[in-house]
CSV table of C-alpha atoms in Angstrom, one decimal:
chain,number,residue,atom,x,y,z
M,1,UNK,CA,-30.7,-201.6,-3.7
M,2,UNK,CA,-31.2,-205.1,-2.4
M,3,UNK,CA,-28.3,-207.6,-2.4
M,4,UNK,CA,-29.9,-211.0,-2.6
M,5,UNK,CA,-26.7,-212.9,-2.1
M,6,UNK,CA,-26.1,-211.1,1.2
M,7,UNK,CA,-22.8,-209.7,0.1
M,8,UNK,CA,-20.9,-207.5,2.5
M,9,UNK,CA,-18.1,-205.1,1.7
M,10,UNK,CA,-14.8,-206.6,2.9
M,11,UNK,CA,-12.2,-203.9,3.3
M,12,UNK,CA,-8.8,-203.3,4.8
M,13,UNK,CA,-8.3,-200.0,6.7
M,14,UNK,CA,-5.2,-198.3,8.2
M,15,UNK,CA,-5.2,-199.3,11.9
M,16,UNK,CA,-2.0,-197.5,12.9
M,17,UNK,CA,0.8,-195.4,11.3
M,18,UNK,CA,3.9,-197.5,10.9
M,19,UNK,CA,7.1,-196.8,12.7
M,20,UNK,CA,9.6,-197.9,10.2
M,21,UNK,CA,8.7,-201.0,8.3
M,22,UNK,CA,4.9,-201.8,8.3
M,23,UNK,CA,3.6,-204.8,10.2
M,24,UNK,CA,0.4,-206.7,10.0
M,25,UNK,CA,-0.8,-204.8,13.1
M,26,UNK,CA,-0.9,-201.6,11.0
M,27,UNK,CA,-3.8,-203.0,9.0
M,28,UNK,CA,-7.3,-204.1,10.0
M,29,UNK,CA,-9.8,-206.2,8.0
M,30,UNK,CA,-13.4,-205.1,8.4
M,31,UNK,CA,-16.8,-206.0,7.1
M,32,UNK,CA,-19.4,-203.4,6.3
M,33,UNK,CA,-22.7,-203.1,4.4
M,34,UNK,CA,-22.3,-202.7,0.6
M,35,UNK,CA,-22.7,-198.9,-0.1
M,36,UNK,CA,-25.5,-197.4,-2.2
M,37,UNK,CA,-24.7,-195.2,-5.2
M,38,UNK,CA,-26.2,-191.7,-5.4
M,39,UNK,CA,-27.2,-190.0,-8.6
M,40,UNK,CA,-24.3,-189.8,-11.0
M,41,UNK,CA,-22.4,-192.5,-9.1
M,42,UNK,CA,-21.8,-196.3,-9.7
M,43,UNK,CA,-21.3,-199.2,-7.4
M,44,UNK,CA,-18.2,-201.2,-8.3
M,45,UNK,CA,-17.2,-204.7,-7.5
M,46,UNK,CA,-13.4,-204.6,-7.4
M,47,UNK,CA,-11.9,-207.6,-9.2
M,48,UNK,CA,-8.1,-206.8,-9.0
M,49,UNK,CA,-6.2,-204.5,-6.7
M,50,UNK,CA,-2.8,-203.0,-7.5
M,51,UNK,CA,-0.1,-202.9,-4.9
M,52,UNK,CA,2.6,-200.2,-5.4
M,53,UNK,CA,5.5,-198.7,-3.4
M,54,UNK,CA,3.8,-195.3,-3.1
M,55,UNK,CA,1.3,-196.8,-0.7
M,56,UNK,CA,3.9,-196.8,2.1
M,57,UNK,CA,4.0,-193.0,1.8
M,58,UNK,CA,0.2,-192.7,2.1
M,59,UNK,CA,0.5,-194.5,5.5
M,60,UNK,CA,2.4,-191.5,6.9
M,61,UNK,CA,0.9,-188.3,8.2
M,62,UNK,CA,3.5,-186.0,6.8
M,63,UNK,CA,3.1,-183.7,3.8
M,64,UNK,CA,3.5,-185.3,0.4
M,65,UNK,CA,2.1,-185.0,-3.1
M,66,UNK,CA,-1.1,-186.7,-2.1
M,67,UNK,CA,-3.4,-186.8,0.9
M,68,UNK,CA,-2.4,-189.4,3.5
M,69,UNK,CA,-4.8,-192.2,4.4
M,70,UNK,CA,-6.3,-191.4,7.8
M,71,UNK,CA,-6.5,-193.9,10.6
M,72,UNK,CA,-9.6,-196.0,10.1
M,73,UNK,CA,-9.8,-195.2,6.3
M,74,UNK,CA,-9.7,-197.8,3.6
M,75,UNK,CA,-6.2,-198.2,2.2
M,76,UNK,CA,-5.7,-196.4,-1.2
M,77,UNK,CA,-5.2,-198.3,-4.4
M,78,UNK,CA,-6.0,-198.7,-8.1
M,79,UNK,CA,-8.4,-201.4,-9.2
M,80,UNK,CA,-9.9,-203.2,-12.1
M,81,UNK,CA,-13.6,-203.0,-11.3
M,82,UNK,CA,-16.9,-204.2,-12.6
M,83,UNK,CA,-20.0,-201.9,-12.5
M,84,UNK,CA,-22.7,-203.8,-10.7
M,85,UNK,CA,-25.2,-200.9,-10.3
M,86,UNK,CA,-25.1,-197.6,-12.2
M,87,UNK,CA,-26.8,-194.3,-11.7
M,88,UNK,CA,-24.7,-192.7,-14.4
M,89,UNK,CA,-26.0,-192.5,-18.0
M,90,UNK,CA,-22.8,-193.5,-19.7
M,91,UNK,CA,-22.2,-196.7,-17.6
M,92,UNK,CA,-24.1,-199.9,-17.2
M,93,UNK,CA,-23.9,-203.0,-15.1
M,94,UNK,CA,-21.2,-205.3,-16.4
M,95,UNK,CA,-18.9,-202.6,-17.7
M,96,UNK,CA,-15.3,-203.1,-16.7
M,97,UNK,CA,-13.4,-200.0,-15.7
M,98,UNK,CA,-10.1,-198.8,-14.4
M,99,UNK,CA,-10.9,-197.2,-11.0
M,100,UNK,CA,-9.4,-196.2,-7.7
M,101,UNK,CA,-11.5,-198.5,-5.6
M,102,UNK,CA,-9.0,-199.1,-2.8
M,103,UNK,CA,-8.4,-202.2,-0.6
M,104,UNK,CA,-12.0,-203.4,-0.5
M,105,UNK,CA,-14.4,-205.6,-2.5
M,106,UNK,CA,-16.9,-202.9,-3.2
M,107,UNK,CA,-16.6,-199.1,-3.9
M,108,UNK,CA,-18.6,-196.1,-4.9
M,109,UNK,CA,-17.2,-194.0,-7.7
M,110,UNK,CA,-18.2,-190.8,-9.5
M,111,UNK,CA,-19.1,-192.0,-13.0
M,112,UNK,CA,-17.5,-188.9,-14.5
M,113,UNK,CA,-14.1,-190.0,-13.2
M,114,UNK,CA,-14.3,-193.5,-14.8
M,115,UNK,CA,-12.8,-192.6,-18.1
M,116,UNK,CA,-11.1,-195.8,-19.1
M,117,UNK,CA,-13.2,-198.8,-20.1
M,118,UNK,CA,-11.5,-202.2,-20.2
M,119,UNK,CA,-12.2,-205.1,-22.5
M,120,UNK,CA,-9.1,-207.2,-22.5
M,121,UNK,CA,-8.8,-207.2,-26.3
M,122,UNK,CA,-5.3,-205.7,-26.3
M,123,UNK,CA,-3.9,-207.2,-23.2
M,124,UNK,CA,-5.2,-209.0,-20.1
M,125,UNK,CA,-7.3,-206.9,-17.7
M,126,UNK,CA,-4.6,-206.9,-15.0
M,127,UNK,CA,-2.1,-205.1,-17.3
M,128,UNK,CA,-4.3,-201.9,-16.7
M,129,UNK,CA,-2.7,-201.9,-13.3
M,130,UNK,CA,0.8,-202.5,-14.5
M,131,UNK,CA,2.6,-202.2,-17.9
M,132,UNK,CA,-0.6,-200.8,-19.6
M,133,UNK,CA,-1.5,-198.6,-16.7
M,134,UNK,CA,0.1,-196.3,-14.1
M,135,UNK,CA,3.5,-198.0,-13.7
M,136,UNK,CA,3.9,-198.3,-17.5
M,137,UNK,CA,2.9,-194.7,-18.0
M,138,UNK,CA,5.4,-193.7,-15.3
M,139,UNK,CA,8.1,-195.4,-17.3
M,140,UNK,CA,6.9,-193.9,-20.5
M,141,UNK,CA,6.7,-190.3,-19.5
M,142,UNK,CA,9.9,-190.4,-17.3
M,143,UNK,CA,11.9,-191.4,-20.3
M,144,UNK,CA,10.0,-189.4,-22.9
M,145,UNK,CA,10.0,-186.1,-21.0
M,146,UNK,CA,13.1,-186.3,-18.7
M,147,UNK,CA,15.4,-189.1,-19.6
M,148,UNK,CA,15.3,-188.5,-23.4
M,149,UNK,CA,17.7,-191.3,-24.3
M,150,UNK,CA,19.5,-191.0,-27.6
M,151,UNK,CA,20.7,-194.0,-29.8
M,152,UNK,CA,23.9,-195.4,-28.4
M,153,UNK,CA,23.6,-193.8,-25.0
M,154,UNK,CA,23.8,-195.8,-21.8
M,155,UNK,CA,20.6,-196.1,-19.7
M,156,UNK,CA,20.8,-197.5,-16.2
M,157,UNK,CA,17.6,-198.6,-14.5
M,158,UNK,CA,17.2,-199.4,-10.8
M,159,UNK,CA,14.7,-202.0,-9.6
M,160,UNK,CA,14.7,-203.1,-13.2
M,161,UNK,CA,12.6,-206.3,-12.8
M,162,UNK,CA,9.7,-204.3,-11.3
M,163,UNK,CA,6.8,-203.0,-13.5
M,164,UNK,CA,8.3,-199.5,-13.9
M,165,UNK,CA,12.0,-200.5,-14.3
M,166,UNK,CA,11.2,-203.4,-16.7
M,167,UNK,CA,9.2,-201.0,-18.9
M,168,UNK,CA,11.9,-198.3,-18.8
M,169,UNK,CA,14.6,-200.7,-20.0
M,170,UNK,CA,12.5,-202.1,-22.9
M,171,UNK,CA,11.4,-198.7,-24.1
M,172,UNK,CA,15.0,-197.4,-24.0
M,173,UNK,CA,16.1,-200.4,-26.1
M,174,UNK,CA,13.4,-199.6,-28.6
M,175,UNK,CA,14.9,-196.1,-28.8
M,176,UNK,CA,18.3,-197.5,-29.6
M,177,UNK,CA,20.0,-197.1,-26.2
M,178,UNK,CA,22.2,-199.5,-24.3
M,179,UNK,CA,20.5,-200.7,-21.1
M,180,UNK,CA,21.9,-201.8,-17.8
M,181,UNK,CA,19.4,-203.2,-15.4
M,182,UNK,CA,19.9,-203.5,-11.6
M,183,UNK,CA,17.9,-206.1,-9.6
M,184,UNK,CA,18.2,-208.5,-6.7
M,185,UNK,CA,19.2,-212.1,-7.3
M,186,UNK,CA,20.2,-214.4,-10.1
M,187,UNK,CA,16.6,-215.2,-11.2
M,188,UNK,CA,15.8,-211.5,-11.7
M,189,UNK,CA,19.1,-210.9,-13.5
M,190,UNK,CA,18.4,-213.8,-15.9
M,191,UNK,CA,14.9,-212.4,-16.5
M,192,UNK,CA,16.3,-209.0,-17.5
M,193,UNK,CA,18.9,-210.4,-19.7
M,194,UNK,CA,17.2,-213.4,-21.3
M,195,UNK,CA,13.6,-212.3,-21.5
M,196,UNK,CA,13.6,-208.5,-21.6
M,197,UNK,CA,16.7,-208.0,-23.7
M,198,UNK,CA,18.8,-205.8,-21.3
M,199,UNK,CA,22.4,-205.6,-22.4
M,200,UNK,CA,23.7,-206.1,-18.9
M,201,UNK,CA,22.0,-207.2,-15.6
M,202,UNK,CA,23.6,-206.6,-12.2
M,203,UNK,CA,22.8,-207.7,-8.7
M,204,UNK,CA,22.8,-204.8,-6.3
M,205,UNK,CA,23.5,-207.2,-3.4
M,206,UNK,CA,26.9,-208.2,-4.8
M,207,UNK,CA,29.7,-207.1,-2.5
M,208,UNK,CA,31.5,-205.6,-5.5
M,209,UNK,CA,28.5,-204.1,-7.0
M,210,UNK,CA,30.0,-200.6,-7.5
M,211,UNK,CA,33.0,-202.2,-9.4
M,212,UNK,CA,30.6,-204.3,-11.5
M,213,UNK,CA,28.6,-201.2,-12.5
M,214,UNK,CA,31.7,-199.3,-13.5
M,215,UNK,CA,32.8,-202.2,-15.7
M,216,UNK,CA,29.3,-202.4,-17.2
M,217,UNK,CA,29.4,-198.7,-18.1
M,218,UNK,CA,32.8,-198.1,-19.7
M,219,UNK,CA,31.4,-195.0,-21.5
M,220,UNK,CA,29.7,-193.6,-18.4
M,221,UNK,CA,26.0,-193.2,-17.7
M,222,UNK,CA,23.7,-190.9,-19.7
M,223,UNK,CA,20.4,-191.6,-18.1
M,224,UNK,CA,19.8,-193.1,-14.7
M,225,UNK,CA,16.1,-193.9,-14.0
M,226,UNK,CA,15.8,-193.6,-10.2
M,227,UNK,CA,13.2,-195.4,-8.2
M,228,UNK,CA,15.3,-196.9,-5.3
M,229,UNK,CA,18.0,-194.6,-3.9
M,230,UNK,CA,20.4,-195.9,-1.3
M,231,UNK,CA,23.6,-197.7,-2.3
M,232,UNK,CA,22.6,-197.9,-5.9
M,233,UNK,CA,22.5,-194.2,-6.3
M,234,UNK,CA,25.9,-193.9,-4.5
M,235,UNK,CA,27.4,-196.2,-7.1
M,236,UNK,CA,25.8,-194.4,-10.0
M,237,UNK,CA,26.7,-190.8,-9.3
M,238,UNK,CA,30.5,-191.1,-10.0
M,239,UNK,CA,29.8,-192.6,-13.4
M,240,UNK,CA,27.4,-189.9,-14.7
M,241,UNK,CA,28.4,-188.2,-17.9
M,242,UNK,CA,28.1,-184.5,-18.4
M,243,UNK,CA,24.5,-183.5,-19.2
M,244,UNK,CA,23.2,-186.8,-17.8
M,245,UNK,CA,19.5,-186.9,-16.9
M,246,UNK,CA,18.0,-188.5,-13.8
M,247,UNK,CA,14.2,-188.9,-13.7
M,248,UNK,CA,13.3,-189.6,-10.0
M,249,UNK,CA,10.0,-191.4,-9.5
M,250,UNK,CA,10.6,-193.2,-6.3
M,251,UNK,CA,13.1,-193.9,-3.4
M,252,UNK,CA,11.9,-197.2,-2.1
M,253,UNK,CA,15.1,-197.9,-0.2
M,254,UNK,CA,14.1,-195.0,2.1
M,255,UNK,CA,10.4,-195.4,2.5
M,256,UNK,CA,10.7,-197.1,5.9
M,257,UNK,CA,13.3,-194.7,7.3
M,258,UNK,CA,12.4,-193.0,10.5
M,259,UNK,CA,15.4,-190.6,10.6
M,260,UNK,CA,18.0,-189.1,8.2
M,261,UNK,CA,20.9,-191.4,7.4
M,262,UNK,CA,24.1,-190.9,9.5
M,263,UNK,CA,26.7,-188.4,8.4
M,264,UNK,CA,28.8,-187.1,7.0
M,265,UNK,CA,26.6,-184.6,5.1
M,266,UNK,CA,27.2,-185.3,1.4
M,267,UNK,CA,24.7,-182.7,0.1
M,268,UNK,CA,27.4,-180.2,-0.8
M,269,UNK,CA,29.2,-183.0,-2.8
M,270,UNK,CA,26.0,-184.0,-4.6
M,271,UNK,CA,25.2,-180.4,-5.5
M,272,UNK,CA,28.7,-179.9,-6.8
M,273,UNK,CA,28.3,-182.9,-9.1
M,274,UNK,CA,25.0,-181.5,-10.3
M,275,UNK,CA,26.7,-178.2,-11.0
M,276,UNK,CA,30.0,-179.3,-12.6
M,277,UNK,CA,28.5,-182.1,-14.7
M,278,UNK,CA,25.5,-180.1,-15.8
M,279,UNK,CA,23.1,-182.8,-14.5
M,280,UNK,CA,19.4,-182.7,-14.8
M,281,UNK,CA,17.7,-184.2,-11.8
M,282,UNK,CA,13.9,-184.0,-11.8
M,283,UNK,CA,11.4,-185.6,-9.5
M,284,UNK,CA,8.0,-186.4,-11.1
M,285,UNK,CA,4.7,-188.0,-10.5
M,286,UNK,CA,3.2,-189.6,-13.6
M,287,UNK,CA,0.1,-187.3,-13.4
M,288,UNK,CA,2.4,-184.4,-14.1
M,289,UNK,CA,2.2,-185.5,-17.8
M,290,UNK,CA,-1.3,-186.8,-17.9
M,291,UNK,CA,-1.8,-185.0,-21.3
M,292,UNK,CA,0.4,-187.8,-22.8
M,293,UNK,CA,-1.9,-190.6,-21.5
M,294,UNK,CA,-3.8,-191.1,-24.9
M,295,UNK,CA,-0.4,-191.2,-26.7
M,296,UNK,CA,0.9,-193.8,-24.2
M,297,UNK,CA,-2.2,-196.0,-24.6
M,298,UNK,CA,-1.8,-196.0,-28.3
M,299,UNK,CA,2.0,-196.7,-28.4
M,300,UNK,CA,2.0,-199.2,-25.5
M,301,UNK,CA,-1.0,-201.0,-27.0
M,302,UNK,CA,0.9,-201.4,-30.2
M,303,UNK,CA,4.1,-202.6,-28.5
M,304,UNK,CA,2.2,-205.1,-26.5
M,305,UNK,CA,0.2,-206.5,-29.4
M,306,UNK,CA,3.4,-206.7,-31.4
M,307,UNK,CA,5.3,-208.5,-28.6
M,308,UNK,CA,7.9,-205.6,-28.4
M,309,UNK,CA,7.2,-205.1,-24.7
M,310,UNK,CA,7.0,-208.0,-22.2
M,311,UNK,CA,5.9,-208.0,-18.6
M,312,UNK,CA,5.6,-210.2,-15.6
M,313,UNK,CA,2.9,-210.2,-12.8
M,314,UNK,CA,3.1,-211.5,-9.3
M,315,UNK,CA,-0.5,-212.5,-8.5
M,316,UNK,CA,-1.7,-212.7,-4.9
M,317,UNK,CA,-4.9,-214.5,-4.1
M,318,UNK,CA,-7.3,-212.8,-1.6
M,319,UNK,CA,-7.7,-209.3,-0.2
M,320,UNK,CA,-6.7,-210.6,3.3
M,321,UNK,CA,-3.2,-211.3,1.9
M,322,UNK,CA,-2.7,-207.7,0.7
M,323,UNK,CA,-0.9,-206.4,3.8
M,324,UNK,CA,1.7,-209.2,3.7
M,325,UNK,CA,2.2,-208.7,0.0
M,326,UNK,CA,2.8,-204.9,0.5
M,327,UNK,CA,5.3,-205.6,3.2
M,328,UNK,CA,7.1,-208.0,0.9
M,329,UNK,CA,7.0,-205.6,-2.0
M,330,UNK,CA,8.8,-203.0,0.1
M,331,UNK,CA,11.5,-205.6,1.0
M,332,UNK,CA,11.9,-206.4,-2.7
M,333,UNK,CA,10.5,-209.9,-2.4
M,334,UNK,CA,8.1,-209.6,-5.3
M,335,UNK,CA,9.0,-210.6,-8.9
M,336,UNK,CA,7.0,-208.4,-11.3
M,337,UNK,CA,3.9,-206.3,-10.8
M,338,UNK,CA,2.0,-207.2,-7.7
M,339,UNK,CA,-1.7,-207.6,-8.3
M,340,UNK,CA,-4.2,-208.9,-5.7
M,341,UNK,CA,-7.1,-211.0,-7.1
M,342,UNK,CA,-10.1,-210.2,-4.9
């Protein structure tokens, strides 16, 4: 295939495995020829790239639920992509698809795996990387399958201004629950309360945060949607009601840890709480419940078109700025779903 405009594939690869918090030196920007698709494949031009906390784990060499990115490999990531050359019968140039194109301008994909076409008629294309995509689905199945909030119950959500947490809180409200959102800073608290309709919004940075949480949950906590860990979890556990449910989809407060936290060992205490309060604690990855994806697309599409679910995006211009944006995301500097426009 000839590229008359002389396009090159610009990509960001993993240059080194981080020791603690990632730095710019852990990434490397490269240029390479645009790849050629084989039979059954398509060549994609990535338009938007999703940045998500799980990417920090992929930078490590240790065992996890997914294969780590190797040194010199393109960083992993979901994309909104345009087919620019197809060798698959069901796809043609100009089709927009949800893909896993990674941190690069061009990618090769197996046409059989590109099952979701995008047209922007329900919501903007970027939402396929956020509220109408993997983060939204994570919120949806975590509540639907594990949290199972009942009308009148109290649902507490960590990182509530992020794409998962914001969606969790709004779905819980639609199901009749009382929602308490936890975020960092006055602007995020106001967003949760005034725009998303959370009943209460707390700042985890407040010196008396634990006391504020106790006051905000006079009837205890029935569902705690965990994606942070750290001090927030410490404040939540004493307030959990009998038979409370804790969906665990992330622990971003610990992703840069290089060693276990200092003692004392509180594992026996935590296990005692799980036993005596009959708690359900389940870690999950959204793909565990992939059979519910069509149901999610239908329900979320309706909620978005009816204005029942709102969202916020944090748009970053340029692939070269992705490393800085990921570092900021892990620090909690983003406000909304981080999307890189390529």
